[in-house]
PDB file of C-alpha atoms in Angstrom:
ATOM      1  CA  MET J 871    -132.859 132.025-278.912  1.00 49.00           C
ATOM      2  CA  PRO J 872    -131.336 133.129-282.017  1.00 51.00           C
ATOM      3  CA  VAL J 873    -132.611 136.166-284.384  1.00 46.00           C
ATOM      4  CA  PRO J 874    -135.259 134.357-286.711  1.00 51.00           C
ATOM      5  CA  ASP J 875    -133.772 133.832-290.442  1.00 55.00           C
ATOM      6  CA  ALA J 876    -137.181 133.294-292.167  1.00 46.00           C
ATOM      7  CA  PRO J 877    -140.269 134.330-291.707  1.00 47.00           C
ATOM      8  CA  VAL J 878    -143.157 132.429-293.209  1.00 49.00           C
ATOM      9  CA  THR J 879    -146.877 132.982-293.684  1.00 43.00           C
ATOM     10  CA  GLY J 880    -148.589 133.218-290.220  1.00 40.00           C
ATOM     11  CA  ALA J 881    -151.985 132.369-288.935  1.00 38.00           C
ATOM     12  CA  HIS J 882    -155.450 131.906-290.827  1.00 36.00           C
ATOM     13  CA  LEU J 883    -157.053 134.502-289.156  1.00 36.00           C
ATOM     14  CA  ASP J 884    -160.423 133.448-290.634  1.00 36.00           C
ATOM     15  CA  GLN J 885    -160.387 130.409-287.857  1.00 37.00           C
ATOM     16  CA  PRO J 886    -161.608 130.551-284.924  1.00 38.00           C
ATOM     17  CA  GLU J 887    -159.497 131.245-281.729  1.00 36.00           C
ATOM     18  CA  PRO J 888    -158.354 127.806-280.373  1.00 40.00           C
ATOM     19  CA  PRO J 889    -158.452 126.970-276.649  1.00 40.00           C
ATOM     20  CA  GLY J 890    -154.937 127.292-276.021  1.00 42.00           C
ATOM     21  CA  GLY J 891    -153.451 130.304-278.044  1.00 47.00           C
ATOM     22  CA  PRO J 892    -154.072 133.676-276.934  1.00 53.00           C
ATOM     23  CA  ASP J 893    -154.444 135.215-280.396  1.00 69.00           C
ATOM     24  CA  ARG J 894    -153.628 132.552-283.281  1.00 83.00           C
ATOM     25  CA  PRO J 895    -155.253 129.672-284.508  1.00 90.00           C
ATOM     26  CA  SER J 896    -153.837 126.288-284.240  1.00 95.00           C
ATOM     27  CA  GLN J 897    -154.451 123.068-285.898  1.00 95.00           C
ATOM     28  CA  LEU J 898    -152.464 121.594-283.038  1.00 97.00           C
ATOM     29  CA  ASP J 899    -154.118 117.996-281.671  1.00 97.00           C
ATOM     30  CA  PRO J 900    -156.583 119.496-278.715  1.00 97.00           C
ATOM     31  CA  ALA J 901    -155.207 116.605-276.795  1.00 97.00           C
ATOM     32  CA  ILE J 902    -151.639 117.971-276.891  1.00 98.00           C
ATOM     33  CA  ALA J 903    -152.810 121.512-276.484  1.00 97.00           C
ATOM     34  CA  ALA J 904    -154.766 120.538-273.374  1.00 97.00           C
ATOM     35  CA  ARG J 905    -151.695 119.601-271.473  1.00 98.00           C
ATOM     36  CA  LEU J 906    -149.307 122.754-272.445  1.00 98.00           C
ATOM     37  CA  ARG J 907    -148.818 125.220-269.882  1.00 96.00           C
ATOM     38  CA  ARG J 908    -147.751 128.550-271.728  1.00 96.00           C
ATOM     39  CA  THR J 909    -146.450 131.962-270.577  1.00 94.00           C
ATOM     40  CA  PRO J 910    -148.710 135.014-270.505  1.00 93.00           C
ATOM     41  CA  ASP J 911    -147.918 135.656-274.420  1.00 93.00           C
ATOM     42  CA  GLY J 912    -148.896 132.127-275.175  1.00 95.00           C
ATOM     43  CA  LEU J 913    -145.474 130.294-275.564  1.00 96.00           C
ATOM     44  CA  VAL J 914    -143.742 127.072-274.400  1.00 97.00           C
ATOM     45  CA  ALA J 915    -140.054 126.768-274.345  1.00 97.00           C
ATOM     46  CA  ALA J 916    -138.021 125.013-277.077  1.00 98.00           C
ATOM     47  CA  VAL J 917    -134.882 122.964-275.652  1.00 98.00           C
ATOM     48  CA  VAL J 918    -133.001 122.041-279.088  1.00 98.00           C
ATOM     49  CA  ARG J 919    -130.635 119.554-278.872  1.00 98.00           C
ATOM     50  CA  GLN J 920    -128.204 117.566-281.690  1.00 98.00           C
ATOM     51  CA  HIS J 921    -130.077 114.175-281.563  1.00 97.00           C
ATOM     52  CA  ASP J 922    -126.996 111.984-281.737  1.00 96.00           C
ATOM     53  CA  SER J 923    -124.353 113.777-279.250  1.00 96.00           C
ATOM     54  CA  GLY J 924    -127.084 115.852-277.015  1.00 96.00           C
ATOM     55  CA  GLU J 925    -125.363 118.926-276.850  1.00 97.00           C
ATOM     56  CA  VAL J 926    -127.973 122.056-276.446  1.00 98.00           C
ATOM     57  CA  LEU J 927    -128.071 124.105-279.231  1.00 98.00           C
ATOM     58  CA  MET J 928    -130.514 126.940-278.490  1.00 98.00           C
ATOM     59  CA  VAL J 929    -133.952 127.704-276.912  1.00 98.00           C
ATOM     60  CA  ALA J 930    -136.382 129.288-278.685  1.00 97.00           C
ATOM     61  CA  TRP J 931    -140.127 129.363-278.173  1.00 97.00           C
ATOM     62  CA  MET J 932    -143.370 127.874-279.386  1.00 98.00           C
ATOM     63  CA  ASP J 933    -146.833 128.825-279.931  1.00 97.00           C
ATOM     64  CA  ASP J 934    -149.613 125.834-280.700  1.00 98.00           C
ATOM     65  CA  GLU J 935    -149.505 126.259-284.019  1.00 97.00           C
ATOM     66  CA  ALA J 936    -145.427 126.181-283.873  1.00 98.00           C
ATOM     67  CA  LEU J 937    -145.662 122.934-282.324  1.00 98.00           C
ATOM     68  CA  HIS J 938    -148.038 121.805-284.402  1.00 98.00           C
ATOM     69  CA  ARG J 939    -145.764 122.495-287.637  1.00 97.00           C
ATOM     70  CA  THR J 940    -142.739 121.118-285.924  1.00 98.00           C
ATOM     71  CA  LEU J 941    -144.539 117.622-285.548  1.00 98.00           C
ATOM     72  CA  THR J 942    -145.912 117.548-288.925  1.00 97.00           C
ATOM     73  CA  THR J 943    -143.471 118.742-291.067  1.00 97.00           C
ATOM     74  CA  GLY J 944    -140.406 117.395-290.059  1.00 95.00           C
ATOM     75  CA  ARG J 945    -138.672 121.261-289.605  1.00 97.00           C
ATOM     76  CA  ALA J 946    -138.411 123.140-286.502  1.00 98.00           C
ATOM     77  CA  THR J 947    -140.865 125.861-286.648  1.00 98.00           C
ATOM     78  CA  TYR J 948    -140.775 128.390-283.808  1.00 98.00           C
ATOM     79  CA  TRP J 949    -142.714 131.641-282.970  1.00 97.00           C
ATOM     80  CA  SER J 950    -140.632 134.883-282.826  1.00 95.00           C
ATOM     81  CA  ARG J 951    -141.572 136.992-279.827  1.00 92.00           C
ATOM     82  CA  SER J 952    -140.213 140.125-281.418  1.00 90.00           C
ATOM     83  CA  ARG J 953    -141.344 139.610-284.697  1.00 93.00           C
ATOM     84  CA  ARG J 954    -144.768 138.093-283.884  1.00 94.00           C
ATOM     85  CA  GLU J 955    -144.543 135.909-286.887  1.00 95.00           C
ATOM     86  CA  TYR J 956    -143.548 132.186-287.070  1.00 97.00           C
ATOM     87  CA  TRP J 957    -139.974 131.230-288.690  1.00 95.00           C
ATOM     88  CA  VAL J 958    -138.446 127.992-289.979  1.00 97.00           C
ATOM     89  CA  LYS J 959    -135.029 127.274-288.901  1.00 96.00           C
ATOM     90  CA  GLY J 960    -132.769 127.121-291.739  1.00 95.00           C
ATOM     91  CA  ALA J 961    -135.373 128.395-294.413  1.00 93.00           C
ATOM     92  CA  THR J 962    -132.953 131.368-295.365  1.00 87.00           C
ATOM     93  CA  SER J 963    -129.754 130.757-293.700  1.00 92.00           C
ATOM     94  CA  GLY J 964    -129.632 126.917-294.631  1.00 95.00           C
ATOM     95  CA  HIS J 965    -128.776 126.068-291.478  1.00 96.00           C
ATOM     96  CA  HIS J 966    -132.119 123.884-291.199  1.00 96.00           C
ATOM     97  CA  GLN J 967    -133.146 121.811-288.010  1.00 98.00           C
ATOM     98  CA  TYR J 968    -134.444 117.714-289.285  1.00 98.00           C
ATOM     99  CA  VAL J 969    -136.592 116.864-286.602  1.00 98.00           C
ATOM    100  CA  ARG J 970    -136.131 113.189-284.835  1.00 98.00           C
ATOM    101  CA  SER J 971    -138.068 113.543-282.097  1.00 98.00           C
ATOM    102  CA  VAL J 972    -140.222 115.954-279.867  1.00 98.00           C
ATOM    103  CA  ALA J 973    -140.716 115.374-276.057  1.00 98.00           C
ATOM    104  CA  LEU J 974    -142.827 117.136-273.763  1.00 98.00           C
ATOM    105  CA  ASP J 975    -142.079 117.929-270.020  1.00 98.00           C
ATOM    106  CA  CYS J 976    -144.010 117.173-266.973  1.00 97.00           C
ATOM    107  CA  ASP J 977    -145.802 120.124-266.636  1.00 95.00           C
ATOM    108  CA  GLY J 978    -146.465 121.064-270.167  1.00 97.00           C
ATOM    109  CA  ASP J 979    -144.173 124.343-269.845  1.00 96.00           C
ATOM    110  CA  ALA J 980    -141.160 122.980-272.352  1.00 98.00           C
ATOM    111  CA  VAL J 981    -140.343 120.785-275.339  1.00 98.00           C
ATOM    112  CA  LEU J 982    -137.508 118.688-275.903  1.00 98.00           C
ATOM    113  CA  VAL J 983    -136.527 119.126-279.562  1.00 98.00           C
ATOM    114  CA  SER J 984    -133.860 116.605-280.690  1.00 98.00           C
ATOM    115  CA  VAL J 985    -132.709 117.784-284.549  1.00 98.00           C
ATOM    116  CA  ASP J 986    -130.165 116.780-286.758  1.00 98.00           C
ATOM    117  CA  GLN J 987    -128.726 120.287-286.885  1.00 98.00           C
ATOM    118  CA  VAL J 988    -126.748 121.235-290.467  1.00 96.00           C
ATOM    119  CA  GLY J 989    -124.181 123.827-289.549  1.00 95.00           C
ATOM    120  CA  ALA J 990    -124.536 126.426-286.838  1.00 96.00           C
ATOM    121  CA  ALA J 991    -127.513 126.743-284.469  1.00 97.00           C
ATOM    122  CA  CYS J 992    -126.630 130.046-283.528  1.00 97.00           C
ATOM    123  CA  HIS J 993    -126.838 133.442-285.756  1.00 93.00           C
ATOM    124  CA  THR J 994    -123.826 134.536-284.451  1.00 95.00           C
ATOM    125  CA  GLY J 995    -122.084 131.435-286.743  1.00 95.00           C
ATOM    126  CA  GLN J 996    -121.391 129.721-283.260  1.00 96.00           C
ATOM    127  CA  ARG J 997    -122.307 125.864-283.138  1.00 96.00           C
ATOM    128  CA  THR J 998    -125.003 126.727-279.773  1.00 97.00           C
ATOM    129  CA  CYS J 999    -126.081 129.722-278.870  1.00 98.00           C
ATOM    130  CA  PHE J1000    -124.829 129.024-275.078  1.00 98.00           C
ATOM    131  CA  PHE J1001    -121.592 130.398-275.443  1.00 98.00           C
ATOM    132  CA  THR J1002    -121.372 133.107-272.916  1.00 98.00           C
ATOM    133  CA  GLU J1003    -120.454 131.571-269.631  1.00 98.00           C
ATOM    134  CA  LEU J1004    -121.495 133.390-266.081  1.00 98.00           C
ATOM    135  CA  PRO J1005    -119.329 133.679-263.501  1.00 97.00           C
ATOM    136  CA  LEU J1006    -119.903 131.385-260.354  1.00 97.00           C
ATOM    137  CA  THR J1007    -118.997 132.626-256.743  1.00 93.00           C
ATOM    138  CA  SER J1008    -119.492 129.850-254.594  1.00 73.00           C
ATOM    139  CA  GLY J1009    -117.202 126.762-254.368  1.00 54.00           C
ATOM    140  CA  GLU J1010    -119.562 124.571-252.978  1.00 50.00           C
ATOM    141  CA  VAL J1011    -119.768 121.191-255.309  1.00 50.00           C
ATOM    142  CA  SER J1012    -121.504 117.760-254.801  1.00 47.00           C
ATOM    143  CA  SER J1013    -120.098 116.067-251.620  1.00 44.00           C
TER     144      SER J1013
ATOM    145  CA  MET B 120    -140.560 121.842-264.144  1.00 48.00           C
ATOM    146  CA  PRO B 121    -141.348 119.663-261.527  1.00 50.00           C
ATOM    147  CA  VAL B 122    -143.527 120.711-258.698  1.00 46.00           C
ATOM    148  CA  PRO B 123    -141.167 123.122-256.122  1.00 50.00           C
ATOM    149  CA  ASP B 124    -140.113 121.269-252.938  1.00 54.00           C
ATOM    150  CA  ALA B 125    -139.061 123.615-250.802  1.00 45.00           C
ATOM    151  CA  PRO B 126    -140.066 127.404-250.839  1.00 46.00           C
ATOM    152  CA  VAL B 127    -137.702 129.778-249.152  1.00 48.00           C
ATOM    153  CA  THR B 128    -137.606 133.258-248.175  1.00 42.00           C
ATOM    154  CA  GLY B 129    -138.443 135.525-250.991  1.00 40.00           C
ATOM    155  CA  ALA B 130    -137.771 138.876-251.922  1.00 38.00           C
ATOM    156  CA  HIS B 131    -136.682 141.500-249.328  1.00 36.00           C
ATOM    157  CA  LEU B 132    -139.385 144.112-250.446  1.00 36.00           C
ATOM    158  CA  ASP B 133    -137.675 147.105-248.239  1.00 36.00           C
ATOM    159  CA  GLN B 134    -135.277 147.161-251.229  1.00 38.00           C
ATOM    160  CA  PRO B 135    -135.685 149.283-254.425  1.00 38.00           C
ATOM    161  CA  GLU B 136    -137.076 147.559-257.604  1.00 36.00           C
ATOM    162  CA  PRO B 137    -134.315 146.472-259.401  1.00 40.00           C
ATOM    163  CA  PRO B 138    -134.135 147.395-263.443  1.00 40.00           C
ATOM    164  CA  GLY B 139    -134.727 144.176-264.355  1.00 42.00           C
ATOM    165  CA  GLY B 140    -137.397 142.742-262.195  1.00 47.00           C
ATOM    166  CA  PRO B 141    -141.242 143.266-262.421  1.00 53.00           C
ATOM    167  CA  ASP B 142    -142.171 143.507-259.060  1.00 69.00           C
ATOM    168  CA  ARG B 143    -139.019 141.519-257.200  1.00 83.00           C
ATOM    169  CA  PRO B 144    -135.486 143.207-256.191  1.00 90.00           C
ATOM    170  CA  SER B 145    -132.332 141.598-257.276  1.00 95.00           C
ATOM    171  CA  GLN B 146    -129.102 141.691-256.165  1.00 95.00           C
ATOM    172  CA  LEU B 147    -127.958 140.156-259.525  1.00 97.00           C
ATOM    173  CA  ASP B 148    -124.771 142.035-261.379  1.00 97.00           C
ATOM    174  CA  PRO B 149    -126.659 144.457-263.043  1.00 97.00           C
ATOM    175  CA  ALA B 150    -124.181 143.993-266.085  1.00 97.00           C
ATOM    176  CA  ILE B 151    -125.782 140.688-266.226  1.00 98.00           C
ATOM    177  CA  ALA B 152    -129.372 141.980-265.456  1.00 97.00           C
ATOM    178  CA  ALA B 153    -128.854 144.395-268.580  1.00 97.00           C
ATOM    179  CA  ARG B 154    -128.423 141.108-271.161  1.00 98.00           C
ATOM    180  CA  LEU B 155    -131.595 139.527-269.928  1.00 98.00           C
ATOM    181  CA  ARG B 156    -134.419 139.260-272.279  1.00 96.00           C
ATOM    182  CA  ARG B 157    -137.782 138.301-269.753  1.00 96.00           C
ATOM    183  CA  THR B 158    -141.283 137.020-270.847  1.00 93.00           C
ATOM    184  CA  PRO B 159    -143.861 139.278-269.889  1.00 93.00           C
ATOM    185  CA  ASP B 160    -143.687 137.799-266.250  1.00 93.00           C
ATOM    186  CA  GLY B 161    -140.062 138.592-265.759  1.00 95.00           C
ATOM    187  CA  LEU B 162    -138.170 135.480-266.064  1.00 96.00           C
ATOM    188  CA  VAL B 163    -135.867 133.659-268.193  1.00 97.00           C
ATOM    189  CA  ALA B 164    -135.969 129.948-269.270  1.00 97.00           C
ATOM    190  CA  ALA B 165    -133.405 127.618-266.998  1.00 98.00           C
ATOM    191  CA  VAL B 166    -132.510 124.542-268.988  1.00 98.00           C
ATOM    192  CA  VAL B 167    -130.818 121.998-266.417  1.00 98.00           C
ATOM    193  CA  ARG B 168    -128.397 119.410-267.784  1.00 98.00           C
ATOM    194  CA  GLN B 169    -126.360 116.632-266.123  1.00 98.00           C
ATOM    195  CA  HIS B 170    -122.911 118.406-266.259  1.00 97.00           C
ATOM    196  CA  ASP B 171    -121.077 115.259-267.331  1.00 96.00           C
ATOM    197  CA  SER B 172    -123.452 113.003-269.152  1.00 96.00           C
ATOM    198  CA  GLY B 173    -125.261 116.015-271.014  1.00 96.00           C
ATOM    199  CA  GLU B 174    -128.670 114.719-270.522  1.00 97.00           C
ATOM    200  CA  VAL B 175    -131.345 117.422-270.243  1.00 98.00           C
ATOM    201  CA  LEU B 176    -132.937 116.753-266.996  1.00 98.00           C
ATOM    202  CA  MET B 177    -135.632 119.846-266.656  1.00 98.00           C
ATOM    203  CA  VAL B 178    -136.954 123.061-267.534  1.00 98.00           C
ATOM    204  CA  ALA B 179    -137.417 125.780-265.231  1.00 97.00           C
ATOM    205  CA  TRP B 180    -138.063 129.524-264.663  1.00 97.00           C
ATOM    206  CA  MET B 181    -135.390 131.975-262.766  1.00 98.00           C
ATOM    207  CA  ASP B 182    -135.995 135.621-262.385  1.00 97.00           C
ATOM    208  CA  ASP B 183    -133.405 138.010-262.012  1.00 98.00           C
ATOM    209  CA  GLU B 184    -132.798 136.906-258.143  1.00 97.00           C
ATOM    210  CA  ALA B 185    -133.068 133.300-258.764  1.00 98.00           C
ATOM    211  CA  LEU B 186    -130.093 133.729-261.249  1.00 98.00           C
ATOM    212  CA  HIS B 187    -128.276 135.564-258.687  1.00 98.00           C
ATOM    213  CA  ARG B 188    -128.558 132.778-255.925  1.00 97.00           C
ATOM    214  CA  THR B 189    -127.763 130.247-258.697  1.00 98.00           C
ATOM    215  CA  LEU B 190    -124.814 131.643-259.196  1.00 98.00           C
ATOM    216  CA  THR B 191    -123.777 132.444-255.865  1.00 97.00           C
ATOM    217  CA  THR B 192    -124.631 129.863-253.468  1.00 97.00           C
ATOM    218  CA  GLY B 193    -123.823 126.909-255.880  1.00 95.00           C
ATOM    219  CA  ARG B 194    -127.434 125.490-255.531  1.00 97.00           C
ATOM    220  CA  ALA B 195    -129.862 125.828-258.226  1.00 98.00           C
ATOM    221  CA  THR B 196    -132.782 128.320-257.478  1.00 98.00           C
ATOM    222  CA  TYR B 197    -136.170 128.577-259.021  1.00 98.00           C
ATOM    223  CA  TRP B 198    -139.274 131.005-259.554  1.00 97.00           C
ATOM    224  CA  SER B 199    -142.159 128.877-259.129  1.00 94.00           C
ATOM    225  CA  ARG B 200    -145.253 130.477-261.216  1.00 92.00           C
ATOM    226  CA  SER B 201    -147.357 128.997-259.964  1.00 90.00           C
ATOM    227  CA  ARG B 202    -146.569 129.370-256.142  1.00 93.00           C
ATOM    228  CA  ARG B 203    -145.019 132.668-257.001  1.00 94.00           C
ATOM    229  CA  GLU B 204    -142.101 131.969-254.433  1.00 95.00           C
ATOM    230  CA  TYR B 205    -138.604 130.611-254.731  1.00 97.00           C
ATOM    231  CA  TRP B 206    -137.626 127.512-254.435  1.00 95.00           C
ATOM    232  CA  VAL B 207    -134.264 125.667-254.023  1.00 97.00           C
ATOM    233  CA  LYS B 208    -133.979 122.079-255.811  1.00 96.00           C
ATOM    234  CA  GLY B 209    -133.678 119.532-253.471  1.00 95.00           C
ATOM    235  CA  ALA B 210    -134.135 121.378-250.198  1.00 93.00           C
ATOM    236  CA  THR B 211    -136.922 119.159-249.099  1.00 88.00           C
ATOM    237  CA  SER B 212    -136.414 115.812-251.365  1.00 92.00           C
ATOM    238  CA  GLY B 213    -133.007 115.587-250.956  1.00 95.00           C
ATOM    239  CA  HIS B 214    -132.727 115.518-254.760  1.00 96.00           C
ATOM    240  CA  HIS B 215    -130.129 117.997-254.774  1.00 96.00           C
ATOM    241  CA  GLN B 216    -128.770 120.032-258.001  1.00 98.00           C
ATOM    242  CA  TYR B 217    -125.190 121.304-257.479  1.00 98.00           C
ATOM    243  CA  VAL B 218    -124.325 124.024-259.797  1.00 98.00           C
ATOM    244  CA  ARG B 219    -121.169 123.402-261.984  1.00 98.00           C
ATOM    245  CA  SER B 220    -121.559 126.158-264.360  1.00 98.00           C
ATOM    246  CA  VAL B 221    -123.959 128.321-265.840  1.00 98.00           C
ATOM    247  CA  ALA B 222    -123.996 129.611-269.310  1.00 98.00           C
ATOM    248  CA  LEU B 223    -126.292 132.697-271.114  1.00 98.00           C
ATOM    249  CA  ASP B 224    -127.620 132.224-274.640  1.00 98.00           C
ATOM    250  CA  CYS B 225    -127.057 134.796-277.059  1.00 97.00           C
ATOM    251  CA  ASP B 226    -130.302 136.870-276.672  1.00 95.00           C
ATOM    252  CA  GLY B 227    -130.264 136.558-273.130  1.00 97.00           C
ATOM    253  CA  ASP B 228    -133.787 134.778-272.769  1.00 96.00           C
ATOM    254  CA  ALA B 229    -132.341 131.413-271.997  1.00 98.00           C
ATOM    255  CA  VAL B 230    -129.510 129.920-269.310  1.00 98.00           C
ATOM    256  CA  LEU B 231    -128.144 126.595-269.322  1.00 98.00           C
ATOM    257  CA  VAL B 232    -127.153 125.494-266.207  1.00 98.00           C
ATOM    258  CA  SER B 233    -124.749 122.199-266.027  1.00 98.00           C
ATOM    259  CA  VAL B 234    -125.499 120.562-262.380  1.00 98.00           C
ATOM    260  CA  ASP B 235    -124.655 117.112-260.690  1.00 98.00           C
ATOM    261  CA  GLN B 236    -128.119 116.143-260.147  1.00 98.00           C
ATOM    262  CA  VAL B 237    -128.945 113.934-256.936  1.00 96.00           C
ATOM    263  CA  GLY B 238    -131.146 111.052-257.300  1.00 95.00           C
ATOM    264  CA  ALA B 239    -134.578 112.245-260.133  1.00 96.00           C
ATOM    265  CA  ALA B 240    -134.802 115.613-261.314  1.00 97.00           C
ATOM    266  CA  CYS B 241    -138.595 115.210-262.186  1.00 97.00           C
ATOM    267  CA  HIS B 242    -140.552 115.233-259.248  1.00 93.00           C
ATOM    268  CA  THR B 243    -142.324 112.106-260.707  1.00 95.00           C
ATOM    269  CA  GLY B 244    -139.337 110.301-259.508  1.00 95.00           C
ATOM    270  CA  GLN B 245    -138.337 110.027-263.154  1.00 96.00           C
ATOM    271  CA  ARG B 246    -134.696 111.206-263.917  1.00 96.00           C
ATOM    272  CA  THR B 247    -135.915 113.647-266.570  1.00 97.00           C
ATOM    273  CA  CYS B 248    -138.901 115.740-266.864  1.00 98.00           C
ATOM    274  CA  PHE B 249    -138.842 114.651-270.765  1.00 98.00           C
ATOM    275  CA  PHE B 250    -140.131 111.371-270.572  1.00 98.00           C
ATOM    276  CA  THR B 251    -143.403 112.135-272.887  1.00 98.00           C
ATOM    277  CA  GLU B 252    -142.859 111.705-276.702  1.00 98.00           C
ATOM    278  CA  LEU B 253    -145.290 113.642-279.202  1.00 98.00           C
ATOM    279  CA  PRO B 254    -145.978 111.673-282.107  1.00 97.00           C
ATOM    280  CA  LEU B 255    -144.235 112.683-285.179  1.00 97.00           C
ATOM    281  CA  THR B 256    -146.536 112.736-288.557  1.00 93.00           C
ATOM    282  CA  SER B 257    -143.709 113.565-291.076  1.00 72.00           C
ATOM    283  CA  GLY B 258    -141.059 111.129-292.406  1.00 54.00           C
ATOM    284  CA  GLU B 259    -138.833 113.896-293.738  1.00 50.00           C
ATOM    285  CA  VAL B 260    -135.300 113.527-292.646  1.00 50.00           C
ATOM    286  CA  SER B 261    -131.797 115.091-293.463  1.00 47.00           C
ATOM    287  CA  SER B 262    -130.751 114.444-296.678  1.00 44.00           C
TER     288      SER B 262
END
């Protein structure tokens, strides 16, 4: 995922701990929260694609509250693993992600976020974060 | 990610622990391993898409060795978080994933695997695992 470009106000620590989050309260719909299957640090993977071209732009991470904010504000919001805070994509860079749809996968450990991406998704200035090809050493292809 | 359909022989426990993996040795190129930024349980997210249409099919998880096997065998191989074993997509279901390319993202916590998917990617029989739309409650769209 790209480097966060905008920390925002975090969790409301005077609220009780939610069922899903390890230490951060959330207003996420309990019916959705119950379907999530999280990493040990309470996160699901968020795959972000351009809604019309289908291009995969980046992967970031969401806890319950980041997903809640993404679903209710129309702006893609993530949890930064390194900074341990929420960030709204584009808040300082201007490279906004306007959310068009969000889909949960069959076992609840990933969401697919379709966005209208303004400018570059990657903090390096590239359109997509997936610009480093890894070498394949097998020639097998489909028959 | 879909339910694993084929456990395969796991790690070679008589080998020394690699730099990256928490408890599973790997033959992954150390130059690649050094770029990975893993979850607390030693995994990166693997986003799988159909190589020609670009359709996002599923998200699964790879440790270092699963990535190594994916790069060197031409067959998408994952680590099952629930079963704690490697699985080769399609080995029992016939829904093979022939690897066409693999790209690492800018900060090393996700790979994008472009495959030729045979049949359904999802264990439910759907083509893609992302068939559950979540409701958006904001009308904001790009200006």
